[in-house]
XYZ file of C-alpha atoms in Angstrom:
605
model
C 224.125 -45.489 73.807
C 224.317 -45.070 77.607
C 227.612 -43.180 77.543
C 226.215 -40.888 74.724
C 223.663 -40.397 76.789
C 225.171 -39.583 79.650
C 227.367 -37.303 77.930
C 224.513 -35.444 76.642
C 223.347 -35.049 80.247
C 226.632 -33.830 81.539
C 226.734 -30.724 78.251
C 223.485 -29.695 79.764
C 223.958 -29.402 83.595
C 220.572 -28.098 85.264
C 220.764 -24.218 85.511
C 219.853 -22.112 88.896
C 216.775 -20.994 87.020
C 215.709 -24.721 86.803
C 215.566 -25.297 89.977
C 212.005 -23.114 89.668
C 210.658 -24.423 86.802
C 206.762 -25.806 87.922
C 205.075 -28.412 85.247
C 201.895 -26.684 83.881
C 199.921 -29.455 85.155
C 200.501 -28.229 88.750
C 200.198 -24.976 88.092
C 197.193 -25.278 86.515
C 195.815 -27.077 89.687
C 196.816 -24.165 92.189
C 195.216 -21.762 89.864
C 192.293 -23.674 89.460
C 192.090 -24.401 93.167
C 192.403 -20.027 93.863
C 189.825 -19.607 90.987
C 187.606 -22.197 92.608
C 187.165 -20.567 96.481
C 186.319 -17.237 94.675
C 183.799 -19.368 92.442
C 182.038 -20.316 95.854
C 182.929 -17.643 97.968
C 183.212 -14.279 96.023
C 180.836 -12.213 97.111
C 179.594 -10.328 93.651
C 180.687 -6.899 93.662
C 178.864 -5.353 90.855
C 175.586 -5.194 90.086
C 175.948 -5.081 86.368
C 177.189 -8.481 86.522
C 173.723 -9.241 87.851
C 171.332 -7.491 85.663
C 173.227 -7.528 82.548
C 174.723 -10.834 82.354
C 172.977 -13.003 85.016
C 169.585 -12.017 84.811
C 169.552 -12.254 80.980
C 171.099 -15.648 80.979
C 168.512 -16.660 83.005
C 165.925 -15.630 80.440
C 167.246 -18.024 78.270
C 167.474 -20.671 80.236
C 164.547 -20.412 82.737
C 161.844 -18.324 80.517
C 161.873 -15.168 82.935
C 164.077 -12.292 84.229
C 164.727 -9.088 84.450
C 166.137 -6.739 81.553
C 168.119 -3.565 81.218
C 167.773 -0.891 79.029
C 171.035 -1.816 77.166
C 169.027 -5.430 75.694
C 166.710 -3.286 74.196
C 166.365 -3.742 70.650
C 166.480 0.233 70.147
C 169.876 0.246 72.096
C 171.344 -3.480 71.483
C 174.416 -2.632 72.982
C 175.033 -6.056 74.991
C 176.138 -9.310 72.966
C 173.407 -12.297 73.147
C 176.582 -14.430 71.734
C 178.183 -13.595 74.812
C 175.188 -14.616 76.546
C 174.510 -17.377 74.893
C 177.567 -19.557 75.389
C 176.893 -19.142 79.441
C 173.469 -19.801 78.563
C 174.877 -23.540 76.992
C 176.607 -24.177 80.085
C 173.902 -23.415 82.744
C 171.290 -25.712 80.863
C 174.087 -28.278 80.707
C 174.929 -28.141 84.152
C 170.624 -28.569 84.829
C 170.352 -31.678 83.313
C 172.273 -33.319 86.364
C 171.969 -30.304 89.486
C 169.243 -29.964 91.713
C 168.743 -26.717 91.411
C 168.883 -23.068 89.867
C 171.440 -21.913 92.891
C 173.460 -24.891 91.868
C 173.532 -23.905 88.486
C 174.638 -20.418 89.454
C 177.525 -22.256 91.210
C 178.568 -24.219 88.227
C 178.520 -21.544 85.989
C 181.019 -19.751 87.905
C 183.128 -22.611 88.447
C 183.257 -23.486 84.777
C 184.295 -19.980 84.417
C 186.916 -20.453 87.093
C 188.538 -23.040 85.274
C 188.897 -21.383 81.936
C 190.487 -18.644 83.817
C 193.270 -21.272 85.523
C 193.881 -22.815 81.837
C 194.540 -19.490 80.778
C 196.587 -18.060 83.984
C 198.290 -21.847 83.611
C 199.150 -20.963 79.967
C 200.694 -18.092 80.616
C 202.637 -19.112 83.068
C 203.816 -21.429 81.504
C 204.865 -19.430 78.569
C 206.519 -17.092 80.346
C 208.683 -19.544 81.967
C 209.871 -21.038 78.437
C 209.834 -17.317 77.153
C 211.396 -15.327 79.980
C 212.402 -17.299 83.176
C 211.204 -19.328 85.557
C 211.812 -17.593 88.626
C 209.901 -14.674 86.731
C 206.632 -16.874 86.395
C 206.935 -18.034 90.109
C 206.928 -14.138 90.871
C 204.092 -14.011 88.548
C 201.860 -16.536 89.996
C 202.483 -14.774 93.262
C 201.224 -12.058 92.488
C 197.999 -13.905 90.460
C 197.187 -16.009 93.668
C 197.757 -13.375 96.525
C 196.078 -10.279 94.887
C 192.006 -9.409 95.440
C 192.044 -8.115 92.305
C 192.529 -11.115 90.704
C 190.158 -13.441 93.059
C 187.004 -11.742 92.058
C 187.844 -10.961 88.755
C 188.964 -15.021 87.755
C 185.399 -16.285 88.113
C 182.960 -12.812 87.617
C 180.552 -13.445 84.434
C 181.354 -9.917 83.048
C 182.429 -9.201 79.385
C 185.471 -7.799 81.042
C 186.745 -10.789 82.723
C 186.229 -12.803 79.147
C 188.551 -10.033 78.073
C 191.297 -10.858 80.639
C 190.994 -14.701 79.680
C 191.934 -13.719 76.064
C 194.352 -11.623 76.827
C 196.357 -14.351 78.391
C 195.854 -16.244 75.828
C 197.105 -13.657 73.449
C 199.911 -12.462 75.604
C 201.304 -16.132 75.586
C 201.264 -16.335 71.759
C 202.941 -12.911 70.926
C 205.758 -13.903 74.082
C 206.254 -17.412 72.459
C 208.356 -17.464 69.534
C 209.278 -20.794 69.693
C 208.629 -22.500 66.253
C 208.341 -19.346 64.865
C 206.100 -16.030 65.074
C 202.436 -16.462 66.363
C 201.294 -13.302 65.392
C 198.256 -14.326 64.073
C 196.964 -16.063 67.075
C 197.887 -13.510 69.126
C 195.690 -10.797 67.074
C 192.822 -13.490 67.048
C 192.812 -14.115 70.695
C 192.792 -10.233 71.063
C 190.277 -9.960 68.454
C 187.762 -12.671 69.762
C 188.139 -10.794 73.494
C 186.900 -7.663 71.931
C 184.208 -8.639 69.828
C 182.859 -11.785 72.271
C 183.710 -9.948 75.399
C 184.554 -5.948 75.669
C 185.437 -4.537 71.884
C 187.592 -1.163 74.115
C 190.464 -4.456 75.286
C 191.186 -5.034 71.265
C 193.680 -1.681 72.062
C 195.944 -3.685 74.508
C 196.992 -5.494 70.925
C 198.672 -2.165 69.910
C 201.982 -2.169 71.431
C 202.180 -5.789 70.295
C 201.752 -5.121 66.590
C 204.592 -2.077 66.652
C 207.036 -4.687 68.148
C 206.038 -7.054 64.894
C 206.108 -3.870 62.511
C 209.510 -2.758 64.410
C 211.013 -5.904 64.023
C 209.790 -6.928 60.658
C 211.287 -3.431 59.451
C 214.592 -4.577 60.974
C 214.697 -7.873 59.764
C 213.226 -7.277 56.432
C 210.425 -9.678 56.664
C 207.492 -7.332 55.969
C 205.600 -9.765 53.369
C 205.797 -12.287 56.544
C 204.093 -10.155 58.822
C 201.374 -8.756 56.414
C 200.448 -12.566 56.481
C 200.249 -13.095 59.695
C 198.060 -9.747 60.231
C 195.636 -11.265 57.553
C 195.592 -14.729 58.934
C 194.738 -13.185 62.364
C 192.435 -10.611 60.958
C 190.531 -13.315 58.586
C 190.149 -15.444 62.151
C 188.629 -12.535 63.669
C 186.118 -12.136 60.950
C 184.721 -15.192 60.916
C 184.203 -14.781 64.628
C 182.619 -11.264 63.775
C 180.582 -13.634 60.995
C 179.392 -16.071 63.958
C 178.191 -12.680 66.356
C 176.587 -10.851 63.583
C 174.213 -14.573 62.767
C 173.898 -14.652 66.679
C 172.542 -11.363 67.132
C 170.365 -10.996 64.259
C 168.695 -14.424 65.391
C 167.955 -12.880 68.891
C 167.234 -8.838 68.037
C 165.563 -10.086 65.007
C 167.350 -7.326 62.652
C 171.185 -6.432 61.636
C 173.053 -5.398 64.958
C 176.746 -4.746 64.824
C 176.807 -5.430 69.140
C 180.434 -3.966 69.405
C 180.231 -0.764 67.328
C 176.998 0.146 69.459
C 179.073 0.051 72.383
C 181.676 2.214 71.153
C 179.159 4.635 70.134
C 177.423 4.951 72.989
C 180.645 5.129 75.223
C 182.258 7.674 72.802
C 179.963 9.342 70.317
C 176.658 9.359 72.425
C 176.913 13.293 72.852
C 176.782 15.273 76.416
C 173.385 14.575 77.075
C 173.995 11.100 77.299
C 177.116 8.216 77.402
C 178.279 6.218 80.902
C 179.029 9.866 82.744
C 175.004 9.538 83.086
C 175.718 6.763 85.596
C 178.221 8.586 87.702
C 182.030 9.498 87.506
C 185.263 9.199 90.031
C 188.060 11.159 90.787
C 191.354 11.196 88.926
C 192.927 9.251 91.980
C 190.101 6.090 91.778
C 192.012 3.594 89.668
C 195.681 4.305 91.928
C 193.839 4.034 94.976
C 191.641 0.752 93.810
C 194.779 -0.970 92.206
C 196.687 0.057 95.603
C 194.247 -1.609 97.646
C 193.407 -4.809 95.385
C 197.152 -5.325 94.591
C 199.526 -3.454 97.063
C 203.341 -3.564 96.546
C 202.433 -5.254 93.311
C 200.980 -2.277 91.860
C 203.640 -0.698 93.034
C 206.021 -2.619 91.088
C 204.418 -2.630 87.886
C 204.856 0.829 87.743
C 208.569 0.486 88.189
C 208.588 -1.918 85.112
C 209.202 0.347 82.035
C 212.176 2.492 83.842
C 213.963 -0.470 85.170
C 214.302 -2.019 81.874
C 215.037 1.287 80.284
C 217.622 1.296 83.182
C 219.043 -1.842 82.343
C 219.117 -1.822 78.378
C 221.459 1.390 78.831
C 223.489 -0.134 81.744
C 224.028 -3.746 79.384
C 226.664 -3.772 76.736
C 225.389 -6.683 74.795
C 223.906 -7.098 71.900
C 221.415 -10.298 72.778
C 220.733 -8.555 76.233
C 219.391 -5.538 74.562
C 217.529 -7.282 71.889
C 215.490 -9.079 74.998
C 214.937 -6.455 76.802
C 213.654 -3.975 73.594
C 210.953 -7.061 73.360
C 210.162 -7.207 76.797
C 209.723 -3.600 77.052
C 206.439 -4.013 74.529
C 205.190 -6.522 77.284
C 205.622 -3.525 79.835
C 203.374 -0.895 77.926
C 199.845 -1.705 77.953
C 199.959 -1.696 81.618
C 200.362 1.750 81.089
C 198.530 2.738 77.867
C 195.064 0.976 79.604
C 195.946 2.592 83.275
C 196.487 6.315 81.314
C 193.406 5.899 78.768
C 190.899 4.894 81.387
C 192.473 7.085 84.582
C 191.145 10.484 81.918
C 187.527 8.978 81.544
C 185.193 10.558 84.462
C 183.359 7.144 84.869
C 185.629 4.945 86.313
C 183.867 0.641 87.754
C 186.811 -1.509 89.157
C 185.798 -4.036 86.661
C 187.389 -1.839 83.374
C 190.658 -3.182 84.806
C 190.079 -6.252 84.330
C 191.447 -7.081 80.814
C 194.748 -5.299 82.354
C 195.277 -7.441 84.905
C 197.831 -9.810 83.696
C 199.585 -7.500 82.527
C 200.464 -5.381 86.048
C 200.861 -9.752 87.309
C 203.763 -9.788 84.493
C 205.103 -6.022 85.086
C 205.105 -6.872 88.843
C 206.874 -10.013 88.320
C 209.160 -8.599 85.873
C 210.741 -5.860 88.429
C 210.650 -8.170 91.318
C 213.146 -10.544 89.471
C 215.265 -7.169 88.434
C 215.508 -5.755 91.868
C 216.193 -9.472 93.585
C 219.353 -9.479 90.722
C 220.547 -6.685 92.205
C 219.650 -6.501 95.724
C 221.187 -10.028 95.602
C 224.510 -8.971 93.892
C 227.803 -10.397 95.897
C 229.911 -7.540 94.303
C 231.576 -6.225 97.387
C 232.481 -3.290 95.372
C 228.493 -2.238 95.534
C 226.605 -1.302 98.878
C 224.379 -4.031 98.960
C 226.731 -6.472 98.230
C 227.685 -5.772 101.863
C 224.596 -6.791 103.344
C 224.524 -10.108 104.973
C 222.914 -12.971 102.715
C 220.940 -13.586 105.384
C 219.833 -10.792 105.917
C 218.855 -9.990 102.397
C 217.135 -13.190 102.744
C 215.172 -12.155 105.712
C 214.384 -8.206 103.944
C 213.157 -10.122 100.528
C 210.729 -12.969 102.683
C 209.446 -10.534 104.998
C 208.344 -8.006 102.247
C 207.006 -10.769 99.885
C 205.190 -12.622 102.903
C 203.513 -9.136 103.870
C 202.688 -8.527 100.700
C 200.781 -12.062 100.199
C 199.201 -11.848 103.375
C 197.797 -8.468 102.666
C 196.099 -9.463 99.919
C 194.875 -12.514 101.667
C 193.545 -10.793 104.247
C 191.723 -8.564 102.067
C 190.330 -11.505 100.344
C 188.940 -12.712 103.734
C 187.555 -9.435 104.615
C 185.607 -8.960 102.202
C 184.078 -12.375 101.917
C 183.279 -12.408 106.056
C 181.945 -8.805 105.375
C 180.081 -8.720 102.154
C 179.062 -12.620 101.138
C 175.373 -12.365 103.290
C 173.223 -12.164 99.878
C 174.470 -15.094 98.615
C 173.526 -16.791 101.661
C 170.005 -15.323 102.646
C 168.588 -16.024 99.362
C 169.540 -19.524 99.255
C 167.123 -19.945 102.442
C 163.907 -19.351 99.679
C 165.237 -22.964 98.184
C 164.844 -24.334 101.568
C 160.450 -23.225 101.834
C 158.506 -25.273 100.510
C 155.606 -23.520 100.787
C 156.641 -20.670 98.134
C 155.285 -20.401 94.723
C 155.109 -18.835 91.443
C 152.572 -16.286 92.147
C 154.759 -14.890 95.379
C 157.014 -12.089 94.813
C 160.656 -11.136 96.575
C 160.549 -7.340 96.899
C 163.938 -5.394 96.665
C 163.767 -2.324 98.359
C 167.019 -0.519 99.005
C 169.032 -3.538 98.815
C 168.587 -3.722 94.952
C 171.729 -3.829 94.023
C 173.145 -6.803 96.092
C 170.046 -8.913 94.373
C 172.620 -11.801 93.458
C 169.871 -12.949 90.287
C 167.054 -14.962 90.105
C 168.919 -17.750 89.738
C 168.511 -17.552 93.509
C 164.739 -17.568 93.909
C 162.788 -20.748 93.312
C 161.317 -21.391 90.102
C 158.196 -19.315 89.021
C 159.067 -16.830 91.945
C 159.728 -13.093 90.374
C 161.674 -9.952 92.184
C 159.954 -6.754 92.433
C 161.331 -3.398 93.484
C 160.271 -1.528 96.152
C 160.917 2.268 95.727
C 163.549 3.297 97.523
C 166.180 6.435 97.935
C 167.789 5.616 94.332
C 166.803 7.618 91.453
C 167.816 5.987 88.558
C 166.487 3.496 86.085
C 165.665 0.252 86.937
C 165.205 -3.241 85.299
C 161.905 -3.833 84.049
C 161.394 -7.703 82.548
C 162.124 -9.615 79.513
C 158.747 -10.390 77.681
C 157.208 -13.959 78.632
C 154.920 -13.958 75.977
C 154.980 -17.504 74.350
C 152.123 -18.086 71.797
C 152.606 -16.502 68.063
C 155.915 -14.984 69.495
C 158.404 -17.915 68.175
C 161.701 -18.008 70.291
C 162.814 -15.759 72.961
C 160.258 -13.051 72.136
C 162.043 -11.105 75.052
C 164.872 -10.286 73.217
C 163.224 -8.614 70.339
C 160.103 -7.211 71.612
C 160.657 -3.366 73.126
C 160.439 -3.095 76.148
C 158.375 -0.300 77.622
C 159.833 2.732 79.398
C 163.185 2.341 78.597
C 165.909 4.785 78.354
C 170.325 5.502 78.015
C 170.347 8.236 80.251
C 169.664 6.871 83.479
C 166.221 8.770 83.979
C 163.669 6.726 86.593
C 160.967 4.902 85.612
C 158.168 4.993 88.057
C 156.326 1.919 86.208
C 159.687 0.063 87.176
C 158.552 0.654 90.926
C 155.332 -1.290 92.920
C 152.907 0.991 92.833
C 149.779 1.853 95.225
C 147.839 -0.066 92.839
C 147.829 -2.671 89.880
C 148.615 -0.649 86.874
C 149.445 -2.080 83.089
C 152.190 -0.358 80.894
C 151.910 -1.193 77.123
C 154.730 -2.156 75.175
C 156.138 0.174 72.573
C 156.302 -3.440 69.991
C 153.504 -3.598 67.319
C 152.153 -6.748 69.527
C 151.230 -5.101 73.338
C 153.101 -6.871 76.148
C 151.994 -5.363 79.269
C 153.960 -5.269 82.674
C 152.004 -5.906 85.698
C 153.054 -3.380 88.962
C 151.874 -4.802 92.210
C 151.324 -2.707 95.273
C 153.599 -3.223 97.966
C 152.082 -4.840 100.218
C 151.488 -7.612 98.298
C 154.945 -8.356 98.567
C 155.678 -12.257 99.709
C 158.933 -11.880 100.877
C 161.025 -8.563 101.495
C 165.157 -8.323 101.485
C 166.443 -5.845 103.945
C 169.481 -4.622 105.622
C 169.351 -2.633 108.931
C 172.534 -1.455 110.446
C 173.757 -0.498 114.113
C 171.498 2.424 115.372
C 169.503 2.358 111.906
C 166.287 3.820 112.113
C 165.377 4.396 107.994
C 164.091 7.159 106.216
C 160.480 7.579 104.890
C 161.277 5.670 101.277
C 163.709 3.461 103.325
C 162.086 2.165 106.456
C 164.053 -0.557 108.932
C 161.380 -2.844 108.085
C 163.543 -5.630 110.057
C 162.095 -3.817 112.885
C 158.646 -4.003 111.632
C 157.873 -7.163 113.491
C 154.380 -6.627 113.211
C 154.606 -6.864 109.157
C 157.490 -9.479 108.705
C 158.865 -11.803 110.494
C 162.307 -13.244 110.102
C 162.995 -16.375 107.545
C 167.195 -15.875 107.920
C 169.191 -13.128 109.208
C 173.372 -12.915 108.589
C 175.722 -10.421 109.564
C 176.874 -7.814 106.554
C 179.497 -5.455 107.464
C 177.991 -1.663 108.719
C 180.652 -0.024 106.672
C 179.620 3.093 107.991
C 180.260 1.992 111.698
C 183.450 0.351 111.194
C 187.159 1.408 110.810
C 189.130 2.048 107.624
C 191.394 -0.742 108.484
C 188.133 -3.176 109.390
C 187.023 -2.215 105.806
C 190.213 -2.861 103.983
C 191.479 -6.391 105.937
C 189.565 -8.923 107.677
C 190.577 -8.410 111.900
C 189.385 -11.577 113.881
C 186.310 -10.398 116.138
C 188.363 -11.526 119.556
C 188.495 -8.858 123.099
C 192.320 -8.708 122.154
C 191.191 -6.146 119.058
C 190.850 -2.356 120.740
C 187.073 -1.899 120.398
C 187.943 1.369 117.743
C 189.330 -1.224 115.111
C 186.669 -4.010 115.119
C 184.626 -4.426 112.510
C 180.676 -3.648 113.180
C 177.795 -5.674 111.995
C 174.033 -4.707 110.861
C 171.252 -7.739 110.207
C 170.908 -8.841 106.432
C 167.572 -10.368 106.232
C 164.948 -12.445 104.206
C 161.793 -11.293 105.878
C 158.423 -13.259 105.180
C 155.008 -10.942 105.353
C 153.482 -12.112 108.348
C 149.834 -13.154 107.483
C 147.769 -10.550 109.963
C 149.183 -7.663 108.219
């Protein structure tokens, strides 16, 4: 038995490629570990993520918050499903944390972790499916890119998408045991309909492989039953939203379809151009910046395989590399369809972002084969090993570091709200009856779950002239559950129009509710606000609907001020990387700080 064995050992010597093989177990830990800093660091970049998916889940699990226009029952174009299953986690996490910041915390960090099991998955398949050295490149890229930090833990529809997309990215790589075409089309289907219904197109290119190959191999009849097997798992997930929704909108709402239509079929007087649009050049410029050479790379993909699958006489080479090149495409497909649409948000990348992580990693390991060629009948197999060694480390490390740096930057520059807020958990002299006033700093309002229970956020007019928040319904009596969700809300609209009932107002003023039952929406005048938020910059003197009320130390006094990055005062290259704040730094390139501030009315004024 011992000899056998060791015979068997000696038939299967340990390949190069083995040498970079990482159990998923450890992988999964230095994913998890990334995800985990941008759970508790990550400043949050967009306020949609606030008023759309924080503020709503705080409804639900704290009675009160603010709503958009899109949770309207008229409009019902957001998924309470979605919601919901945050919603689970938060109350979960309250039964045994001290507070609603900490809650806020865990949420993300639950989120955080999904994100590593699914980054840990796929690196794991592509290792089996691919090579090794290809998923070291692609966790590389995954751990050192911006991108990728404060998309791994952000509670947006978007981000759900990406998970699934791992997920179904691993099942349609993996043929091991067979084809797993049907989980593939249900992790892309449960993405789309749970998260954001437009990332269901990445499963395109997938399916033509599977209808390519089944045509070649004649196994047609197999892959109609794996389509209906995925499709039927879809369904019932479709089945699940469709009880969800009703339950909460009280009537039949298909949540995905209303999307679509109001992204696609809305008309010119309306759709997402209403909330502005970008240049051609904003997603190449974004992906530049939050992914660098990597970007770079992934673009290279496609014509390096095409490259190599004309360049390779063999028949098993090709085959691999005609799969691989479906992997390649819906980097490209998403990066083309979204580049034509005027309104362009960072976060519509998301579900693509494993994808450019594989592409990158992909034509890394191609151009290391042949940068690293010994041929000495090629050019660069006259270059020094060494020296290859040096040009490959050098670019790699640079790479990394960029993004790193970048990561740092913007969490030094940007992370203040997260911070200032927290200070209201710290009074204990607040109540329910005070309010926190948002004036121009709206849209860094990180969500209730960062004022102390019973204490509501009001906005302050400011230079801004779109629509607002108002708040879900807290009528309790006669309403049954969650009365927010189905009541309309008053003064709501899809075409970004202001509100002035959204506002404080000069004086206490009641808007009915458009329901059959009235639900009326107190305004409050402005100086009634408890506490103000405000950010004042170098040399910042306001304007007439945005005051420097920080210098109004006759009205408010200081509770906490932190440093936020004056972006207007400070460098490009400040604003892209973080640059330590030492005399050694020419005084052009450091970065510039205004006051981010809670402010507490004093009680003279």
């Amino acid at each position: 038995m011992d000899k056998a064995n060791a015979s068997s050992s000696k038939a299967k010597p340990k390949t190069s490629a083995d040498k970079f093989r990482v159990q998923p177990v450890i992988a999964f830990y230095i994913f998890a570990a990334a995800n985990l800093l941008a759970a508790f660091y990550a400043p949050i970049q967009d306020c949609d993520e606030v008023y759309n998916y924080w503020e709503p889940t705080h409804y639900l699990t704290h009675g009160y918050g603010l709503q958009t226009w899109e949770y309207s029952p008229e409009y019902a174009i957001r998924s309470w499903l979605y919601i919901s299953l945050h919603a689970i986690v938060g109350k979960a996490g309250s039964l045994f944390l001290p507070s609603k910041t900490a809650e806020f915390f865990f949420i993300r960090s639950v989120l955080a972790l999904i994100c590593a099991a699914c980054e840990s998955k796929l690196f794991s398949t592509i290792a089996k499916a691919l090579n090794p050295r290809i998923a070291i490149m692609f966790m590389m890229v995954m751990l050192s890119s911006p991108g990728i930090f404060h998309a791994s833990a952000a509670y947006l529809p978007s981000s759900f998408a990406m998970y699934c997309n791992m997920m179904g990215i691993s099942a349609f790589l993996d043929w091991r045991g067979g084809s797993k075409t049907n989980t593939g089309i249900m992790w892309f289907g449960i993405g789309g309909l749970i998260g954001w219904p437009f990332a269901t197109a990445l499963v395109l290119p997938f399916l033509l492989q599977e209808v390519l190959m089944a045509y070649f191999t004649q196994e047609g009849i197999e892959l109609i039953r794996f389509v209906l097997d995925g499709t039927t798992r879809c369904t019932g997930t479709m089945l699940l939203q469709l009880a969800v929704e009703a339950f909460f909108y009280h009537k039949p709402v298909i949540v995905p379809w209303n999307l679509v239509r109001y992204n696609i079929f809305s008309g010119s007087d309306r759709g997402p151009d209403a909330f502005g649009t970008e240049p051609f050049s904003f997603y190449f410029r974004n992906l530049l910046l939050n992914f660098n050479i990597w970007m770079i790379l992934a673009l290279l993909a496609s014509p390096l395989l095409v490259l190599q699958f004309f360049a390779s006489s063999q028949a098993t080479s090709r085959f691999a590399l005609f799969r691989s090149f479906f992997f390649t495409f819906p980097f490209y497909m998403w990066l083309a369809i979204f580049t034509i649409q005027p309104h362009k948000e960072e976060r519509f990348m998301y579900p693509m972002y494993p994808f450019l992580g594989l592409n990158a990693a992909m034509s890394l390991h191609t151009l290391l084969g042949w940068f690293g060629s010994p041929d000495p009948t090629k050019i660069v197999g006259k270059i020094p090993a060494k020296l290859k060694l040096l040009l490959v480390a050098s670019s790699i490390i640079l790479a990394c570091d960029a993004g790193l740096l970048r990561i740092i930057g913007t969490i030094t520059a940007y992370r203040a709200p997260l911070l200032v807020y927290q200070a209201l958990q710290e009074l204990g002299s607040i109540s329910s009856s005070d309010t926190v006033c948002l004036g121009k700093e709206w849209h860094r309002y990180p969500s209730s779950y960062f004022l102390p229970n019973g204490a509501h956020a009001k906005f302050v007019k400011s230079e801004f002239n779109g629509l607002l928040p108002g708040e879900f319904s807290e009528a309790k009596v006669g309403f049954g559950f969650f009365p927010g969700t189905w009541l309309i809300p008053a003064s709501m609209n899809d075409r970004n129009i202001a509100d002035p009932s959204k506002y404080v107002s000069s004086s206490p003023t009641y808007v009915a509710s458009k329901a059959h039952d009235s639900t009326d929406i107190m305004q409050i005048d402005v100086r009634h606000c408890s506490y103000l938020v405000d950010f004042a910059g170098l040399d910042s003197n306001g304007t007439l609907l945005e005051p420097n009320h920080i210098a109004d130390e006759f009205t408010w006094e200081k509770v906490q001020c932190t440093a936020f990055l004056d972006a207007s005062k400070t460098n490009l290259i400040g604003r892209l990387l973080w640059l330590p704040d030492l005399p050694i730094i020419p005084e052009r390139f450091r970065r510039q700080w205004g006051k981010y501030c809670l402010l507490r009315r004093r009680s003279n004024s």
